[in-house]
Tab-separated table of C-alpha atoms and ligand atoms in Angstrom:
chain	number	residue	atom	x	y	z
Z	295	MET	CA	0.093	-0.024	0.116
Z	296	LYS	CA	1.235	3.468	-0.856
Z	297	LEU	CA	0.516	6.057	1.818
Z	298	PHE	CA	0.684	9.882	1.851
Z	299	TYR	CA	1.158	12.683	4.230
Z	300	HIS	CA	2.239	16.333	3.629
Z	301	PRO	CA	3.797	18.068	6.644
Z	302	ASP	CA	2.383	21.516	5.543
Z	303	GLN	CA	-0.974	20.281	6.838
Z	304	GLU	CA	0.415	21.414	10.304
Z	305	ARG	CA	0.009	25.033	8.943
Z	306	HIS	CA	-3.634	24.699	9.865
Z	307	ALA	CA	-3.656	24.623	13.587
Z	308	PRO	CA	-6.519	26.477	15.254
Z	309	ALA	CA	-6.194	26.453	18.892
Z	310	THR	CA	-9.775	26.648	19.842
Z	311	PHE	CA	-13.391	26.236	18.520
Z	312	LEU	CA	-16.847	26.868	19.978
Z	313	VAL	CA	-19.041	24.009	21.287
Z	314	ARG	CA	-22.115	24.264	23.459
Z	315	GLY	CA	-21.383	28.076	23.758
Z	316	GLN	CA	-17.875	27.428	25.112
Z	317	GLN	CA	-14.681	28.456	23.422
Z	318	THR	CA	-12.573	25.341	24.057
Z	319	SER	CA	-9.478	23.676	22.820
Z	320	SER	CA	-9.798	22.203	19.293
Z	321	PRO	CA	-9.492	18.364	19.099
Z	322	GLU	CA	-8.706	18.853	15.265
Z	323	GLY	CA	-5.082	19.791	15.456
Z	324	PRO	CA	-1.670	18.627	14.261
Z	325	VAL	CA	-1.416	16.228	17.138
Z	326	ARG	CA	-4.008	14.032	15.379
Z	327	ALA	CA	-1.741	13.588	12.453
Z	328	GLU	CA	1.160	12.652	14.997
Z	329	LEU	CA	-1.091	9.954	16.573
Z	330	LEU	CA	-2.214	8.455	13.233
Z	331	ARG	CA	1.472	8.385	12.156
Z	332	GLN	CA	2.461	6.544	15.355
Z	333	GLY	CA	-0.267	3.945	14.529
Z	334	LEU	CA	0.941	3.399	10.964
Z	335	ASP	CA	4.663	3.064	12.353
Z	336	ALA	CA	3.532	0.422	14.667
Z	337	VAL	CA	2.421	-1.760	11.826
Z	338	GLY	CA	5.416	-0.920	9.675
Z	339	LEU	CA	3.606	1.491	7.234
Z	340	ARG	CA	5.560	4.474	5.921
Z	341	LEU	CA	4.290	7.770	4.677
Z	342	SER	CA	5.556	9.821	1.672
Z	343	ALA	CA	4.877	13.382	0.868
Z	344	PRO	CA	3.131	14.474	-2.311
Z	345	GLU	CA	5.623	16.324	-4.561
Z	346	GLU	CA	3.825	19.483	-4.392
Z	347	VAL	CA	1.031	21.205	-2.685
Z	348	ASP	CA	-0.445	23.890	-4.959
Z	349	SER	CA	-0.592	23.071	-8.577
Z	350	PRO	CA	-3.009	24.174	-11.480
Z	351	ARG	CA	-4.370	20.674	-11.735
Z	352	LEU	CA	-5.330	20.658	-8.012
Z	353	ARG	CA	-7.062	23.932	-8.512
Z	354	GLU	CA	-8.778	22.882	-11.660
Z	355	ARG	CA	-10.151	19.713	-9.837
Z	356	LEU	CA	-11.183	21.577	-6.743
Z	357	ALA	CA	-13.193	23.912	-9.051
Z	358	ARG	CA	-15.160	20.900	-10.089
Z	359	ILE	CA	-16.471	20.327	-6.586
Z	360	HIS	CA	-16.461	23.631	-4.897
Z	361	THR	CA	-17.810	27.009	-6.120
Z	362	PRO	CA	-15.279	29.662	-7.277
Z	363	ARG	CA	-16.388	32.115	-4.699
Z	364	TYR	CA	-15.926	29.645	-1.827
Z	365	LEU	CA	-12.445	28.845	-3.031
Z	366	ASP	CA	-11.625	32.543	-3.231
Z	367	PHE	CA	-13.058	33.139	0.303
Z	368	LEU	CA	-10.819	30.308	1.817
Z	369	GLU	CA	-7.617	31.858	0.266
Z	370	THR	CA	-8.495	35.565	0.951
Z	371	VAL	CA	-10.800	35.913	3.964
Z	372	HIS	CA	-8.070	35.926	6.757
Z	373	SER	CA	-6.211	38.920	5.479
Z	374	ARG	CA	-9.564	40.929	4.775
Z	375	TRP	CA	-10.873	39.917	8.295
Z	376	ARG	CA	-7.698	41.201	9.990
Z	377	GLU	CA	-8.130	44.567	8.423
Z	378	LEU	CA	-11.458	45.039	10.345
Z	379	PRO	CA	-11.108	47.093	13.428
Z	380	GLY	CA	-11.016	45.008	16.581
Z	381	ALA	CA	-11.034	41.534	14.657
Z	382	SER	CA	-9.896	38.314	16.267
Z	383	ASP	CA	-6.899	36.317	15.003
Z	384	LEU	CA	-9.302	33.615	14.029
Z	385	VAL	CA	-12.132	34.069	11.439
Z	386	MET	CA	-15.269	32.976	13.239
Z	387	PRO	CA	-18.809	33.778	12.016
Z	388	ASN	CA	-21.211	35.582	14.141
Z	389	ILE	CA	-24.231	35.633	11.787
Z	390	HIS	CA	-25.548	33.061	9.408
Z	391	PRO	CA	-28.258	33.223	6.558
Z	392	CYS	CA	-30.544	30.692	8.331
Z	393	GLY	CA	-33.364	29.626	6.138
Z	394	GLY	CA	-31.476	30.656	2.941
Z	395	GLY	CA	-30.449	34.073	2.086
Z	396	HIS	CA	-30.602	35.703	-1.390
Z	397	HIS	CA	-27.735	38.238	-1.290
Z	398	TYR	CA	-24.079	37.241	-1.338
Z	399	PRO	CA	-22.224	39.925	0.735
Z	400	ARG	CA	-18.860	41.554	-0.075
Z	401	HIS	CA	-17.927	42.205	3.656
Z	402	PRO	CA	-15.785	39.322	5.286
Z	403	VAL	CA	-18.148	39.112	8.325
Z	404	GLY	CA	-21.044	38.390	5.877
Z	405	GLN	CA	-19.001	35.896	3.838
Z	406	ALA	CA	-17.767	34.152	7.029
Z	407	GLY	CA	-21.438	33.702	7.908
Z	408	TRP	CA	-22.312	32.438	4.399
Z	409	HIS	CA	-19.528	29.995	4.026
Z	410	LEU	CA	-18.713	28.777	7.513
Z	411	HIS	CA	-21.649	26.684	8.462
Z	412	ASP	CA	-20.787	26.221	12.143
Z	413	MET	CA	-18.349	27.285	14.808
Z	414	ALA	CA	-15.863	24.476	14.290
Z	415	CYS	CA	-14.192	25.957	11.193
Z	416	PRO	CA	-12.086	28.718	12.488
Z	417	ILE	CA	-9.561	30.146	9.901
Z	418	ALA	CA	-6.208	31.425	11.067
Z	419	ALA	CA	-3.467	33.240	9.109
Z	420	ASP	CA	-1.772	30.236	7.690
Z	421	SER	CA	-4.841	27.853	7.503
Z	422	PHE	CA	-5.387	27.886	3.739
Z	423	ASN	CA	-1.927	26.383	3.169
Z	424	GLY	CA	-2.709	23.596	5.498
Z	425	ILE	CA	-6.025	22.966	4.030
Z	426	LEU	CA	-4.608	22.784	0.553
Z	427	ALA	CA	-1.856	20.324	1.709
Z	428	SER	CA	-4.599	18.097	3.023
Z	429	ALA	CA	-6.310	18.263	-0.327
Z	430	ALA	CA	-3.095	17.794	-2.172
Z	431	THR	CA	-2.417	14.549	-0.155
Z	432	ALA	CA	-5.845	13.175	-1.145
Z	433	GLN	CA	-4.997	14.062	-4.679
Z	434	ALA	CA	-1.610	12.317	-4.602
Z	435	ALA	CA	-3.231	9.095	-3.144
Z	436	ALA	CA	-5.780	9.065	-5.946
Z	437	GLU	CA	-3.182	9.620	-8.654
Z	438	ALA	CA	-1.056	6.977	-7.282
Z	439	LEU	CA	-3.970	4.576	-7.510
Z	440	LEU	CA	-4.310	5.488	-11.239
Z	441	GLY	CA	-0.558	5.050	-11.514
Z	442	GLY	CA	-0.993	1.342	-10.790
Z	443	HIS	CA	-1.193	0.947	-6.867
Z	444	GLY	CA	-3.938	-1.161	-5.907
Z	445	THR	CA	-4.790	0.575	-2.637
Z	446	THR	CA	-3.578	4.001	-1.396
Z	447	TYR	CA	-4.181	5.923	1.858
Z	448	ALA	CA	-4.134	9.685	2.483
Z	449	LEU	CA	-3.563	10.966	5.945
Z	450	CYS	CA	-5.602	14.129	5.488
Z	451	ARG	CA	-6.218	16.654	8.191
Z	452	PRO	CA	-8.170	18.946	8.304
Z	453	PRO	CA	-10.759	16.248	7.246
Z	454	GLY	CA	-13.015	16.897	4.534
Z	455	HIS	CA	-16.504	15.144	4.255
Z	456	HIS	CA	-18.511	17.854	5.918
Z	457	ALA	CA	-17.323	20.438	3.334
Z	458	GLY	CA	-19.961	21.010	0.718
Z	459	PRO	CA	-19.881	22.728	-2.623
Z	460	ASP	CA	-20.100	26.307	-1.105
Z	461	ARG	CA	-19.587	25.625	2.707
Z	462	ALA	CA	-17.092	24.581	5.340
Z	463	GLY	CA	-18.381	22.705	8.494
Z	464	GLY	CA	-17.350	20.204	11.217
Z	465	PHE	CA	-13.521	21.052	11.045
Z	466	CYS	CA	-13.732	20.428	7.172
Z	467	PHE	CA	-12.932	22.926	4.451
Z	468	LEU	CA	-12.157	21.157	1.145
Z	469	ASN	CA	-13.716	17.834	0.588
Z	470	ASN	CA	-10.717	15.414	0.285
Z	471	SER	CA	-12.793	12.268	-0.328
Z	472	ALA	CA	-14.764	14.102	-3.177
Z	473	LEU	CA	-11.495	15.314	-4.640
Z	474	ALA	CA	-10.022	11.645	-4.733
Z	475	ALA	CA	-13.217	10.467	-6.300
Z	476	THR	CA	-12.870	13.426	-8.887
Z	477	VAL	CA	-9.464	12.177	-9.829
Z	478	LEU	CA	-10.637	8.626	-10.179
Z	479	ARG	CA	-13.480	9.639	-12.433
Z	480	GLU	CA	-10.825	10.698	-14.925
Z	481	HIS	CA	-10.211	7.065	-15.567
Z	482	PHE	CA	-13.275	5.075	-14.185
Z	483	SER	CA	-16.752	5.809	-15.348
Z	484	ARG	CA	-18.399	4.804	-11.961
Z	485	VAL	CA	-16.929	5.597	-8.597
Z	486	ALA	CA	-18.330	5.015	-5.088
Z	487	ILE	CA	-17.516	6.899	-1.926
Z	488	LEU	CA	-18.296	4.714	1.191
Z	489	ASP	CA	-18.224	6.789	4.433
Z	490	VAL	CA	-17.662	4.991	7.730
Z	491	ASP	CA	-16.970	8.067	9.777
Z	492	LEU	CA	-19.236	8.332	12.873
Z	493	HIS	CA	-20.874	11.460	11.354
Z	494	HIS	CA	-22.898	11.730	8.278
Z	495	GLY	CA	-20.788	12.760	5.133
Z	496	ASN	CA	-23.137	15.670	4.331
Z	497	GLY	CA	-20.700	17.683	2.265
Z	498	THR	CA	-19.881	14.728	0.093
Z	499	GLN	CA	-23.629	13.875	-0.163
Z	500	ASP	CA	-24.299	17.562	-1.266
Z	501	ILE	CA	-21.432	17.545	-4.043
Z	502	PHE	CA	-22.659	14.526	-5.850
Z	503	TYR	CA	-26.474	14.691	-4.952
Z	504	SER	CA	-27.638	15.126	-8.576
Z	505	ARG	CA	-25.016	12.923	-10.255
Z	506	SER	CA	-25.325	9.229	-11.418
Z	507	ASP	CA	-21.635	8.701	-11.990
Z	508	VAL	CA	-20.492	8.894	-8.279
Z	509	TRP	CA	-22.472	6.983	-5.742
Z	510	THR	CA	-22.304	8.122	-2.073
Z	511	GLY	CA	-23.175	6.153	0.973
Z	512	SER	CA	-22.747	6.729	4.630
Z	513	LEU	CA	-23.398	5.065	7.878
Z	514	HIS	CA	-23.250	7.284	11.007
Z	515	ALA	CA	-24.930	8.301	14.143
Z	516	ASP	CA	-28.706	9.347	13.790
Z	517	PRO	CA	-28.681	13.039	12.948
Z	518	SER	CA	-31.974	13.511	14.945
Z	519	GLU	CA	-29.637	13.279	18.023
Z	520	PHE	CA	-26.145	14.276	16.563
Z	521	TYR	CA	-24.083	16.321	14.299
Z	522	PRO	CA	-24.554	17.453	11.379
Z	523	PHE	CA	-28.255	17.371	12.442
Z	524	PHE	CA	-29.752	18.716	9.281
Z	525	TRP	CA	-28.538	15.850	6.887
Z	526	GLY	CA	-28.133	12.057	7.009
Z	527	GLY	CA	-31.765	10.871	7.042
Z	528	ALA	CA	-32.543	7.612	5.303
Z	529	ASN	CA	-34.955	9.347	2.935
Z	530	GLU	CA	-32.127	11.370	1.379
Z	531	GLU	CA	-31.593	9.309	-1.818
Z	532	GLY	CA	-30.291	11.862	-4.339
Z	533	MET	CA	-32.163	13.761	-6.858
Z	534	GLY	CA	-32.559	14.181	-10.575
Z	535	ASP	CA	-29.941	11.957	-12.269
Z	536	GLY	CA	-28.481	11.127	-8.989
Z	537	LEU	CA	-31.758	9.696	-7.544
Z	538	GLY	CA	-30.956	6.380	-6.068
Z	539	CYS	CA	-27.212	7.096	-5.954
Z	540	ASN	CA	-27.135	8.237	-2.230
Z	541	VAL	CA	-27.701	5.986	0.604
Z	542	ASN	CA	-27.845	6.914	4.377
Z	543	LEU	CA	-27.932	4.399	7.042
Z	544	PRO	CA	-28.498	6.278	10.467
Z	545	LEU	CA	-27.669	4.268	13.583
Z	546	PRO	CA	-28.859	4.813	17.101
Z	547	LEU	CA	-26.428	6.802	19.480
Z	548	GLY	CA	-24.304	4.369	21.294
Z	549	SER	CA	-24.373	1.688	18.569
Z	550	ASP	CA	-21.668	-0.987	19.082
Z	551	GLY	CA	-19.472	-2.823	16.707
Z	552	GLY	CA	-21.984	-5.547	15.979
Z	553	ALA	CA	-24.592	-3.033	14.807
Z	554	PHE	CA	-21.924	-1.073	12.920
Z	555	LEU	CA	-20.780	-4.118	10.856
Z	556	GLU	CA	-24.278	-5.229	10.220
Z	557	ALA	CA	-25.069	-1.761	8.717
Z	558	LEU	CA	-21.785	-1.921	6.814
Z	559	GLU	CA	-22.958	-5.117	5.150
Z	560	VAL	CA	-26.220	-3.434	4.066
Z	561	LEU	CA	-24.296	-0.405	2.772
Z	562	ILE	CA	-21.788	-2.540	0.779
Z	563	ALA	CA	-24.645	-4.372	-0.839
Z	564	ARG	CA	-26.253	-1.154	-1.909
Z	565	MET	CA	-22.977	0.007	-3.260
Z	566	GLU	CA	-22.224	-3.110	-5.114
Z	567	ALA	CA	-25.618	-2.755	-6.929
Z	568	PHE	CA	-24.333	0.438	-8.367
Z	569	ARG	CA	-21.351	-1.617	-9.907
Z	570	PRO	CA	-18.444	0.820	-9.208
Z	571	GLU	CA	-15.117	0.544	-10.888
Z	572	ALA	CA	-13.247	2.196	-8.064
Z	573	VAL	CA	-14.006	3.074	-4.399
Z	574	VAL	CA	-13.060	5.867	-2.106
Z	575	ILE	CA	-13.427	5.016	1.695
Z	576	ALA	CA	-14.011	8.012	3.737
Z	577	LEU	CA	-12.167	6.571	6.833
Z	578	GLY	CA	-13.386	8.088	10.176
Z	579	LEU	CA	-12.086	6.437	13.378
Z	580	ASP	CA	-14.293	8.542	15.626
Z	581	ALA	CA	-16.959	5.690	16.127
Z	582	HIS	CA	-14.629	4.288	18.882
Z	583	ARG	CA	-16.027	4.126	22.414
Z	584	ASP	CA	-13.405	6.631	23.858
Z	585	ASP	CA	-13.560	9.084	21.104
Z	586	PRO	CA	-14.119	12.674	22.569
Z	587	LEU	CA	-17.054	13.226	20.075
Z	588	ALA	CA	-18.766	10.281	21.746
Z	589	GLY	CA	-21.447	8.854	19.468
Z	590	MET	CA	-20.834	5.212	19.156
Z	591	THR	CA	-19.109	2.321	21.165
Z	592	LEU	CA	-16.783	0.436	18.809
Z	593	GLU	CA	-13.751	-1.263	20.271
Z	594	THR	CA	-10.320	-1.185	18.625
Z	595	GLU	CA	-10.681	-4.807	17.275
Z	596	ASP	CA	-13.876	-3.680	15.460
Z	597	PHE	CA	-11.826	-1.456	13.228
Z	598	THR	CA	-9.943	-4.599	12.253
Z	599	ALA	CA	-13.235	-6.300	11.125
Z	600	VAL	CA	-14.121	-3.180	9.219
Z	601	GLY	CA	-10.697	-3.085	7.465
Z	602	LYS	CA	-10.976	-6.735	6.723
Z	603	ARG	CA	-14.467	-6.435	5.171
Z	604	LEU	CA	-13.531	-3.363	3.125
Z	605	SER	CA	-10.448	-5.214	1.695
Z	606	ARG	CA	-12.735	-7.875	0.280
Z	607	LEU	CA	-14.503	-5.326	-1.987
Z	608	GLY	CA	-12.113	-6.426	-4.727
Z	609	GLN	CA	-11.951	-2.859	-6.179
Z	610	PRO	CA	-9.149	-0.184	-6.591
Z	611	THR	CA	-9.406	1.601	-3.374
Z	612	VAL	CA	-8.276	5.103	-1.971
Z	613	LEU	CA	-8.577	5.315	1.834
Z	614	VAL	CA	-9.020	9.004	2.938
Z	615	GLN	CA	-8.621	9.827	6.525
Z	616	GLU	CA	-11.613	11.649	7.906
Z	617	GLY	CA	-12.456	12.008	11.712
Z	618	GLY	CA	-10.973	10.335	14.793
Z	619	TYR	CA	-9.775	12.659	17.605
Z	620	PRO	CA	-7.095	12.510	20.153
Z	621	THR	CA	-7.203	9.581	22.717
Z	622	GLU	CA	-4.633	6.932	23.686
Z	623	HIS	CA	-6.405	4.694	21.114
Z	624	LEU	CA	-6.573	6.828	17.961
Z	625	GLY	CA	-3.189	5.528	16.580
Z	626	GLY	CA	-4.026	2.004	17.616
Z	627	ASN	CA	-7.445	2.204	15.886
Z	628	LEU	CA	-5.673	3.030	12.550
Z	629	ALA	CA	-3.290	0.365	13.020
Z	630	ALA	CA	-6.065	-2.151	13.790
Z	631	PHE	CA	-7.952	-1.042	10.714
Z	632	MET	CA	-4.796	-1.552	8.523
Z	633	LYS	CA	-4.094	-4.932	9.907
Z	634	GLY	CA	-7.554	-6.057	8.984
Z	635	PHE	CA	-7.225	-4.490	5.573
Z	636	ALA	CA	-3.962	-6.291	4.842
Z	637	GLY	CA	-5.279	-9.537	6.348
Z	638	GLY	CA	-8.513	-9.604	4.500
K	924	ZN	ZN1	-16.652	12.526	12.316
C-alpha cells in the first residue's frame, strides 16, 4: 500500500473552537496526524509526501467540486478579516443566513457567515496552506492509484467530508474524499464513496447529490440526535440524475461494533448494486467508544473487522482519513484497521 501525508498540513492549527457555547481547545489539530502516524509506524507502514501542494491541476479539480467564490473566500478571507477594526486572530462567524438568504455579501463578516456553516471551522493566518496540503495529499493518493497501486491511503487533516460545494463545516474545508473521487472519475466511469465516519458525510452527499456517476453512501450516528443534524436521514436518496445514488444508514447513538458491521454489510450491498469500478473509503475512526465526540461504542478490534471487510471489496480503493480525535487509542485504531485490511 502506498501512503501519503504532507507536513504542510500542520500549518492549519486553530487552537480553539466553539462548542455548547464554550470556546474550548480544538480536538482537530496537528497532534491528530502525529497519533495517526504513530499508529501506521506500529504496523510498519511508511508515509511519503506528495511532490507539491499547490498546482494548476489541483485548483482545476477543486473547482469541479467547490464554487469559485468559496475557494476565493478560503484563500483571501483571513487577510481581509484582519483589516477590520478589533477583529480576532481567527475568522469565526457571528451571523448566518438561516433559512437561506438571497444576497451574497462582499463584507468578510457576511462571507464568513455564508460559508462557515458552524463554529468548528475557524480560519487562522496560515490555515489555507494547511487545508490545501490536506487536499493535495488526497489527490496524490488518488493519482498513485491511477498510476498502478491497488490501494492507497491519504492521511488528511483537516478532514473533508462535511465540506459542501459552497460551505465549510465540522472541521472540514475542502472535501478530500470528493476530490479523490474526482481524480478517479478521470479514469473510471463509475466511482463510489463509502463513508464509515461516526458522522454523516453531508458535504460529500451535497457535492454529488444530482449525479449518477458517483455513488455516495454513509453510515453514521442518527442526525436526529447528533451532528450534522440537518442531513443524513434515510430518506435522502439523491435527486434528478442522482436519484438512487445516495444511501444513508443512520444508527442509534451508542451503537456498538456488531450493529456497525451489520449496517456496513447493508451499505456494501447497496454500493455493489451500483457496480462501481473504483471506491473511495471516507475513513473516520471516531466511532470508537473513547472518542471525545462520543457517538458510538466500537472497540479497537472492531476496526480490524471493518478493515478486513472493506479489503474484500475487490476494487481499486483509496482510503481517505476523515475523523478520529485524540485519545490514547487513535493510533491503535488506525493500526487495527490497517491490519484487518492487509489480512482480508
Ligand atoms: Zn466524524
